[in-house]
Amino acid sequence: MRRREILAGATLLVAARPALAQFDPRLPAGTREIARMGALPGKRQLIELTDRPPNFETPLDAFRTPITPNDRFFVRYHLALIPEMDELRDWRVAIGGPGAERSVTLSLADLQRIAPPVTVTAVCQCSGNRRGLFQPHVPGVEWGIGAMGNARWTGVRLRDVLARAGVKSDTIEVAFDGADGPIVPETPDFVKSIPLARAIHSDTLLAWEMNGQPLPHFNGFPLRVVVPGWTATYWMKHVNRIELRTAPEENFWMKAAYRVPRGLFPTDMDFPTQMTQANEPITQIMVNSLVTNLQDGVRVPVGGFDIEGIAWDGGHGIRSVEVSTDRGETWQRARLGQDLGVYAFRPWTMRVQPGRAGPVQAMVRATSNAGQVQAARLVPNPAGYHHNVIQTLEVIAS
Ligand SMILES: Nc1nc2c(c(=O)[nH]1)N[C@H]1C(S)=C(S)[C@@H](COP(=O)(O)O)O[C@H]1N2
Ligand SMILES: [Mo]
């Protein structure tokens, strides 16, 4: 998107939206008032929530396979000036900062020579996924269920790249900046940091491939950060600057945004340098699941039907998925499908025999290998993060 297009298009596009959208069955609950279907270059139709910056979510049927196709993978940006592909041709990443022994600047070819490539299959999920389903309503991008996707990410371990710069012993955080920027200088640039311990974790990558292809333009071409198990806010796209920090990153996107009340959500790793008395940065993904083959209100055969879906968490893997058709009194275990790794979507399926015609309610709950279970009730928090309430689906047997 070029600067002049953005400015010229801004007013025209806002007015035309709602009427088209409201009865499109592809639009998930919680987004129907504001969304419509739309496409970005290189992408098939996605659910368009805003176009400047582009915020497009993945429709439900794209989750019927445990790997989310690149051309249906959601897109989220905070800032509207996104570099064009040709502007990224001479792209380099600069690594330095007070915690670095030396500054280095590397091309993609340099990165690819550091070590044999590493692939991790992992869910990239926006912290605000399902915010549109919060009741009471919380302001922000009103995502439905599709601000997430699961892909095979290939690249180099971040720790092997940091070693090129040399990590001094007083380094506490590693910060990332991308090549996108704000239209107006008053908007703070999007910079995110992670604790050093998470940066040198063997699964944290700088990735240039997604599902065996170069990263799509809108998913961070040519290089993005991949922090498996952590929400996507840290997965910096078009990353061109990496800073080894000896003091906490203080910008708006760390200090004010992406925070949750302290201790409210369990995590395996603290972010000690960013904690306050009241809150802490959002980090690890919560255990969750989604029915992918049925939507509320659809007709199903009274003689029996399958419920299929996916389950995932922040890196323990899925122990079980259970389904209840009696409002939570009894639960039956679904059959788990292919295991693509602890950070990935885990497919599951369950046969239901309604026995009689009429509405059938199905509740689905996933449990992680750490014993964490989806929330029975929404855990309210000011920014509308971590919606992992047990899904209740109602279909009609006939
Ligand atoms: N450069 C850059 N990287 C970014 C962002 C951004 O606005 N700019 N948003 C982050 C957030 S909040 C999310 S949810 C993911 C979305 O990744 P995707 O667009 O590839 O789906 O990118 C992350 N990385
Ligand atoms: Mo996000």
Coordinates of C-alpha atoms and ligand atoms in Angstrom, one line a residue:
M1 CA 0.0 0.0 0.0
R2 CA 1.5 3.3 -1.1
R3 CA 1.3 6.4 0.9
R4 CA -0.8 8.4 -1.6
E5 CA -3.3 5.5 -2.1
I6 CA -3.8 5.4 1.7
L7 CA -4.6 9.1 1.9
A8 CA -6.8 9.1 -1.1
G9 CA -8.7 6.0 -0.2
A10 CA -9.3 6.7 3.5
T11 CA -12.5 8.6 3.4
L12 CA -14.2 6.8 0.5
L13 CA -13.9 3.3 2.0
V14 CA -15.4 3.9 5.4
A15 CA -19.0 4.8 4.3
A16 CA -19.7 1.9 2.0
R17 CA -19.4 -0.9 4.5
P18 CA -22.1 -2.3 6.8
A19 CA -25.1 -3.1 4.6
L20 CA -23.2 -5.7 2.6
A21 CA -22.1 -7.5 5.5
Q22 CA -24.8 -8.4 7.9
F23 CA -26.2 -11.6 6.6
D24 CA -23.1 -13.2 5.2
P25 CA -22.9 -16.6 6.8
R26 CA -19.1 -16.6 6.4
L27 CA -18.9 -13.8 9.0
P28 CA -18.5 -15.1 12.5
A29 CA -20.7 -13.9 15.4
G30 CA -19.3 -10.8 17.0
T31 CA -18.0 -9.3 13.7
R32 CA -21.2 -9.1 11.5
E33 CA -22.0 -5.5 12.3
I34 CA -18.6 -4.2 11.1
A35 CA -17.1 -6.7 8.7
R36 CA -17.4 -7.8 5.1
M37 CA -15.4 -10.2 2.9
G38 CA -12.4 -8.7 1.2
A39 CA -9.1 -9.7 -0.4
L40 CA -5.6 -8.4 -0.1
P41 CA -3.0 -8.9 -2.9
G42 CA -1.8 -12.5 -2.7
K43 CA -4.7 -13.6 -0.4
R44 CA -8.0 -15.2 -1.1
Q45 CA -11.2 -13.7 0.5
L46 CA -10.8 -13.0 4.2
I47 CA -13.0 -11.3 6.7
E48 CA -12.1 -7.6 6.5
L49 CA -12.4 -5.7 9.7
T50 CA -10.4 -2.7 8.8
D51 CA -8.4 -1.9 5.7
R52 CA -6.1 0.9 6.9
P53 CA -4.2 -0.6 8.6
P54 CA -5.2 -4.0 7.1
N55 CA -6.9 -6.3 9.7
F56 CA -8.3 -9.4 8.0
E57 CA -9.4 -12.6 9.7
T58 CA -9.5 -16.2 8.5
P59 CA -12.9 -17.7 7.8
L60 CA -13.9 -20.8 9.7
D61 CA -13.7 -23.3 6.8
A62 CA -10.0 -22.6 6.5
F63 CA -9.5 -24.3 9.9
R64 CA -10.7 -27.7 8.6
T65 CA -7.1 -28.6 7.9
P66 CA -4.6 -28.3 10.8
I67 CA -2.2 -26.3 8.6
T68 CA -3.7 -22.9 7.6
P69 CA -3.0 -22.1 4.0
N70 CA -0.8 -19.1 3.4
D71 CA -3.3 -17.4 1.1
R72 CA -6.0 -17.7 3.8
F73 CA -3.8 -16.8 6.8
F74 CA -5.1 -13.8 8.8
V75 CA -3.4 -10.4 8.6
R76 CA -3.0 -7.9 11.4
Y77 CA -1.2 -4.5 11.3
H78 CA -1.1 -1.6 13.8
L79 CA 0.4 0.8 11.3
A80 CA -0.7 1.6 7.8
L81 CA 2.5 2.3 6.0
I82 CA 3.5 -1.2 4.9
P83 CA 6.6 -1.5 2.7
E84 CA 5.9 -2.8 -0.8
M85 CA 7.7 -6.0 -2.0
D86 CA 10.1 -4.0 -4.2
E87 CA 11.0 -1.7 -1.3
L88 CA 12.0 -4.8 0.7
R89 CA 14.4 -6.0 -2.0
D90 CA 17.5 -4.5 -0.3
W91 CA 16.2 -5.5 3.1
R92 CA 18.8 -6.1 5.9
V93 CA 18.4 -6.7 9.6
A94 CA 20.6 -4.8 12.0
I95 CA 21.5 -6.4 15.3
G96 CA 23.0 -4.3 18.1
G97 CA 22.2 -2.2 21.2
P98 CA 23.8 -1.8 24.6
G99 CA 23.7 -5.5 25.3
A100 CA 25.6 -6.4 22.1
E101 CA 29.4 -6.9 21.9
R102 CA 29.3 -5.5 18.4
S103 CA 26.7 -4.4 15.8
V104 CA 26.1 -6.6 12.8
T105 CA 24.0 -6.1 9.7
L106 CA 22.8 -9.3 7.9
S107 CA 21.0 -10.0 4.6
L108 CA 18.7 -12.9 4.1
A109 CA 21.5 -14.9 2.5
D110 CA 23.7 -14.2 5.5
L111 CA 21.0 -15.5 7.8
Q112 CA 20.5 -18.6 5.7
R113 CA 24.3 -19.4 6.1
I114 CA 24.4 -19.2 9.9
A115 CA 23.0 -22.7 10.5
P116 CA 21.0 -25.5 8.8
P117 CA 17.3 -24.3 8.7
V118 CA 15.0 -25.2 11.6
T119 CA 11.3 -25.8 11.2
V120 CA 8.7 -25.4 14.0
T121 CA 5.0 -25.9 13.5
A122 CA 3.2 -23.3 15.6
V123 CA 0.0 -21.4 16.1
C124 CA 0.2 -17.6 15.4
Q125 CA -2.7 -16.2 17.4
C126 CA -3.5 -12.6 18.0
S127 CA -3.9 -11.7 21.7
G128 CA -7.3 -10.2 20.8
N129 CA -8.6 -13.2 18.9
R130 CA -12.4 -13.5 19.8
R131 CA -12.5 -10.0 21.3
G132 CA -15.7 -9.4 19.4
L133 CA -17.3 -12.2 21.4
F134 CA -16.6 -10.4 24.8
Q135 CA -19.6 -9.5 26.8
P136 CA -19.7 -6.8 28.0
H137 CA -18.1 -5.4 24.8
V138 CA -14.5 -4.3 24.9
P139 CA -13.1 -1.7 22.5
G140 CA -10.4 -2.8 20.0
V141 CA -10.4 -4.7 16.7
E142 CA -13.5 -6.8 17.0
W143 CA -12.0 -10.1 16.0
G144 CA -14.2 -13.2 15.7
I145 CA -12.6 -16.7 15.9
G146 CA -10.2 -16.3 13.0
A147 CA -7.3 -14.0 14.2
M148 CA -5.1 -17.1 14.2
G149 CA -3.5 -19.7 12.0
N150 CA -1.1 -22.7 12.3
A151 CA 1.9 -22.9 10.0
R152 CA 5.3 -24.6 9.5
W153 CA 7.8 -21.8 10.1
T154 CA 11.3 -22.3 8.8
G155 CA 14.3 -20.1 9.6
V156 CA 17.2 -19.8 11.9
R157 CA 17.2 -19.9 15.7
L158 CA 17.3 -16.3 17.1
R159 CA 20.0 -17.3 19.5
D160 CA 22.3 -18.3 16.7
V161 CA 21.8 -14.9 15.2
L162 CA 22.3 -13.1 18.5
A163 CA 25.6 -15.0 19.0
R164 CA 26.9 -13.1 15.9
A165 CA 26.5 -9.9 17.8
G166 CA 27.6 -11.3 21.1
V167 CA 25.3 -11.1 24.1
K168 CA 26.7 -9.3 27.1
S169 CA 25.9 -10.6 30.5
D170 CA 23.7 -7.6 31.5
T171 CA 21.3 -8.1 28.6
I172 CA 17.7 -8.5 29.9
E173 CA 15.4 -8.1 26.8
V174 CA 15.6 -8.4 23.1
A175 CA 13.5 -5.8 21.1
F176 CA 12.2 -6.0 17.6
D177 CA 11.3 -3.4 15.1
G178 CA 9.7 -3.9 11.6
A179 CA 9.8 -2.0 8.4
D180 CA 6.2 -0.8 8.6
G181 CA 5.5 2.6 10.1
P182 CA 2.8 5.0 11.1
I183 CA 1.2 7.5 8.7
V184 CA 1.4 10.3 11.2
P185 CA 4.5 10.8 13.4
E186 CA 2.4 11.0 16.5
T187 CA 1.6 7.3 16.3
P188 CA 4.3 5.4 18.2
D189 CA 6.3 3.0 16.0
F190 CA 5.5 -0.7 16.7
V191 CA 8.4 -2.2 18.7
K192 CA 8.1 -5.3 20.9
S193 CA 10.5 -6.9 23.3
I194 CA 10.8 -10.4 24.9
P195 CA 12.8 -11.5 27.9
L196 CA 16.3 -12.7 27.0
A197 CA 15.4 -16.2 28.2
R198 CA 12.6 -16.4 25.6
A199 CA 14.8 -15.0 22.9
I200 CA 17.4 -17.7 23.4
H201 CA 14.9 -20.5 23.7
S202 CA 15.7 -23.1 21.0
D203 CA 12.2 -22.8 19.4
T204 CA 12.3 -19.0 18.9
L205 CA 13.1 -18.3 15.3
L206 CA 13.7 -15.7 12.6
A207 CA 11.6 -17.3 9.9
W208 CA 11.7 -16.6 6.1
E209 CA 9.4 -19.5 5.1
M210 CA 5.8 -20.3 6.0
N211 CA 4.5 -23.7 4.9
G212 CA 7.5 -24.2 2.6
Q213 CA 7.0 -20.9 0.7
P214 CA 8.6 -17.5 1.2
L215 CA 6.6 -15.5 3.7
P216 CA 3.6 -13.8 2.1
H217 CA 4.0 -10.1 1.9
F218 CA 1.3 -9.4 4.5
N219 CA 2.7 -12.0 6.9
G220 CA 6.0 -10.3 7.2
F221 CA 8.1 -10.9 4.0
P222 CA 11.1 -11.4 4.0
L223 CA 11.6 -12.2 7.7
R224 CA 9.5 -12.4 10.8
V225 CA 10.0 -13.3 14.4
V226 CA 8.4 -16.6 15.5
V227 CA 7.8 -17.1 19.3
P228 CA 6.0 -20.4 19.5
G229 CA 3.5 -20.6 22.4
W230 CA 3.3 -16.8 22.8
T231 CA 0.7 -14.6 21.3
A232 CA 1.5 -13.1 18.0
T233 CA 2.1 -9.5 19.2
Y234 CA 5.8 -10.5 19.6
W235 CA 6.0 -12.1 16.1
M236 CA 7.4 -9.0 14.5
K237 CA 7.0 -8.9 10.7
H238 CA 9.4 -7.4 8.2
V239 CA 11.8 -7.3 11.1
N240 CA 14.8 -5.0 10.3
R241 CA 16.2 -4.1 13.7
I242 CA 17.0 -6.2 16.7
E243 CA 18.2 -4.6 19.9
L244 CA 19.9 -6.3 22.8
R245 CA 18.7 -4.3 25.7
T246 CA 20.1 -3.7 29.2
A247 CA 17.0 -1.7 30.3
P248 CA 13.3 -2.5 29.7
E249 CA 11.8 -1.4 26.4
E250 CA 9.6 1.6 27.4
N251 CA 7.5 2.3 24.3
F252 CA 3.7 2.5 24.2
W253 CA 3.3 -1.0 22.7
M254 CA 5.1 -2.6 25.7
K255 CA 4.2 -0.2 28.6
A256 CA 0.5 0.5 27.8
A257 CA -0.8 -2.0 25.3
Y258 CA -0.9 -5.8 25.4
R259 CA -1.1 -6.0 29.2
V260 CA -3.2 -8.3 31.4
P261 CA -3.9 -8.0 35.1
R262 CA -1.0 -9.5 37.0
G263 CA -1.3 -13.2 37.8
L264 CA -4.7 -13.7 36.2
F265 CA -3.5 -16.0 33.5
P266 CA -1.0 -18.9 34.1
T267 CA 2.3 -18.8 32.3
D268 CA 5.5 -20.9 32.3
M269 CA 7.8 -18.0 32.1
D270 CA 7.6 -14.6 33.7
F271 CA 8.4 -11.4 32.0
P272 CA 10.0 -9.8 35.2
T273 CA 11.5 -6.7 33.6
Q274 CA 8.0 -5.6 32.4
M275 CA 5.9 -6.3 35.4
T276 CA 4.2 -3.6 37.5
Q277 CA 2.1 -4.0 40.7
A278 CA -1.0 -4.1 38.6
N279 CA -0.3 -5.8 35.3
E280 CA 2.2 -7.7 33.1
P281 CA 2.6 -8.2 29.4
I282 CA 0.4 -10.9 27.8
T283 CA 2.6 -13.8 26.9
Q284 CA 1.6 -17.4 26.6
I285 CA -1.4 -18.7 24.6
M286 CA -4.2 -20.2 26.7
V287 CA -5.6 -23.7 26.0
N288 CA -8.5 -23.5 23.5
S289 CA -10.5 -25.3 20.9
L290 CA -12.8 -24.6 18.0
V291 CA -15.5 -26.6 16.1
T292 CA -14.6 -26.3 12.4
N293 CA -17.2 -28.3 10.5
L294 CA -20.5 -26.9 11.9
Q295 CA -21.9 -23.6 12.7
D296 CA -24.8 -22.6 15.1
G297 CA -28.2 -23.4 13.6
V298 CA -27.2 -25.8 10.9
R299 CA -29.2 -29.0 10.3
V300 CA -27.6 -32.3 11.1
P301 CA -28.9 -35.9 10.5
V302 CA -30.9 -37.2 13.4
G303 CA -29.2 -40.6 12.8
G304 CA -25.8 -39.3 13.7
F305 CA -23.2 -36.8 12.7
D306 CA -19.5 -35.9 13.4
I307 CA -18.3 -32.8 15.2
E308 CA -14.8 -31.9 14.1
G309 CA -12.4 -29.3 15.2
I310 CA -9.0 -28.2 16.4
A311 CA -7.4 -27.7 19.8
W312 CA -4.2 -25.9 20.8
D313 CA -2.4 -24.3 23.7
G314 CA 0.8 -22.4 24.6
G315 CA 3.2 -25.2 24.1
H316 CA 2.3 -28.2 26.3
G317 CA 0.3 -29.9 23.7
I318 CA -3.3 -31.2 24.0
R319 CA -4.1 -34.1 26.4
S320 CA -7.8 -34.4 25.6
V321 CA -10.8 -32.9 24.0
E322 CA -14.2 -33.7 25.5
V323 CA -17.7 -33.1 24.2
S324 CA -20.9 -32.8 26.3
T325 CA -24.4 -33.0 24.8
D326 CA -26.1 -32.7 28.2
R327 CA -25.1 -29.1 29.2
G328 CA -21.9 -30.2 30.9
E329 CA -23.1 -33.1 33.1
T330 CA -21.2 -35.8 31.3
W331 CA -18.3 -35.6 28.9
Q332 CA -17.1 -37.9 26.2
R333 CA -13.6 -38.0 24.9
A334 CA -13.1 -37.0 21.2
R335 CA -10.6 -38.9 19.1
L336 CA -7.5 -36.9 18.6
G337 CA -5.9 -36.6 15.1
Q338 CA -2.4 -36.1 13.8
D339 CA 0.1 -34.6 16.3
L340 CA 2.0 -31.9 14.6
G341 CA 3.9 -30.8 17.7
V342 CA 3.1 -29.1 21.0
Y343 CA 2.6 -25.6 19.5
A344 CA 0.3 -26.7 16.7
F345 CA -3.4 -27.2 16.1
R346 CA -4.4 -30.7 17.1
P347 CA -7.4 -32.0 15.0
W348 CA -10.1 -34.0 16.8
T349 CA -13.4 -35.6 15.9
M350 CA -16.4 -36.9 17.8
R351 CA -19.5 -38.8 16.7
V352 CA -22.8 -37.7 18.1
Q353 CA -26.1 -39.7 17.9
P354 CA -28.9 -37.3 18.8
G355 CA -31.5 -40.0 19.0
R356 CA -34.4 -37.6 18.5
A357 CA -35.2 -34.6 16.3
G358 CA -34.8 -31.1 17.5
P359 CA -32.0 -28.8 18.9
V360 CA -28.8 -30.5 20.0
Q361 CA -26.4 -28.6 22.2
A362 CA -22.7 -29.6 22.1
M363 CA -20.1 -28.1 24.5
V364 CA -16.4 -28.7 23.7
R365 CA -13.5 -28.4 26.2
A366 CA -9.8 -29.0 25.6
T367 CA -7.3 -29.9 28.3
S368 CA -3.5 -29.3 27.8
N369 CA -0.8 -31.7 28.9
A370 CA -0.2 -29.3 31.8
G371 CA -3.7 -30.0 33.0
Q372 CA -5.0 -26.6 32.1
V373 CA -8.7 -26.6 30.9
Q374 CA -10.6 -24.0 28.9
A375 CA -12.5 -21.4 30.9
A376 CA -16.1 -22.2 32.0
R377 CA -16.8 -18.5 32.1
L378 CA -15.1 -15.6 30.4
V379 CA -12.2 -14.1 32.4
P380 CA -12.8 -10.4 32.0
N381 CA -9.8 -8.2 31.4
P382 CA -9.6 -4.6 30.1
A383 CA -8.2 -5.2 26.6
G384 CA -10.3 -8.3 25.8
Y385 CA -7.5 -10.9 25.6
H386 CA -7.3 -14.6 26.0
H387 CA -10.9 -15.5 25.2
N388 CA -10.9 -19.3 25.7
V389 CA -14.4 -20.0 27.0
I390 CA -15.8 -23.5 26.3
Q391 CA -17.7 -23.3 23.0
T392 CA -21.4 -24.2 23.1
L393 CA -22.8 -25.0 19.7
E394 CA -26.5 -25.5 18.9
V395 CA -27.4 -27.5 15.8
I396 CA -30.8 -28.9 14.7
A397 CA -31.2 -32.6 14.2
S398 CA -33.8 -33.7 11.7
Ligands
LIG1 N1 5.8 -5.3 11.7 C1 4.7 -5.7 12.4 N2 4.7 -6.9 12.9 C2 3.7 -7.3 13.6 C3 2.5 -6.5 13.8 C4 2.6 -5.2 13.2 O1 1.6 -4.4 13.3 N3 3.7 -4.8 12.5 N4 1.5 -7.0 14.5 C5 1.7 -8.1 15.4 C6 0.4 -8.7 15.9 S1 -0.4 -7.9 17.1 C7 -0.1 -9.9 15.3 S2 -1.5 -10.5 15.9 C8 0.7 -10.6 14.3 C9 -0.2 -10.9 13.1 O2 0.5 -11.7 12.2 P1 0.0 -12.0 10.7 O3 -0.4 -10.6 10.2 O4 1.1 -12.6 10.0 O5 -1.2 -12.9 10.8 O6 1.8 -9.8 13.8 C10 2.6 -9.2 14.7 N5 3.7 -8.6 14.1
MO2 MO -2.3 -9.1 17.7

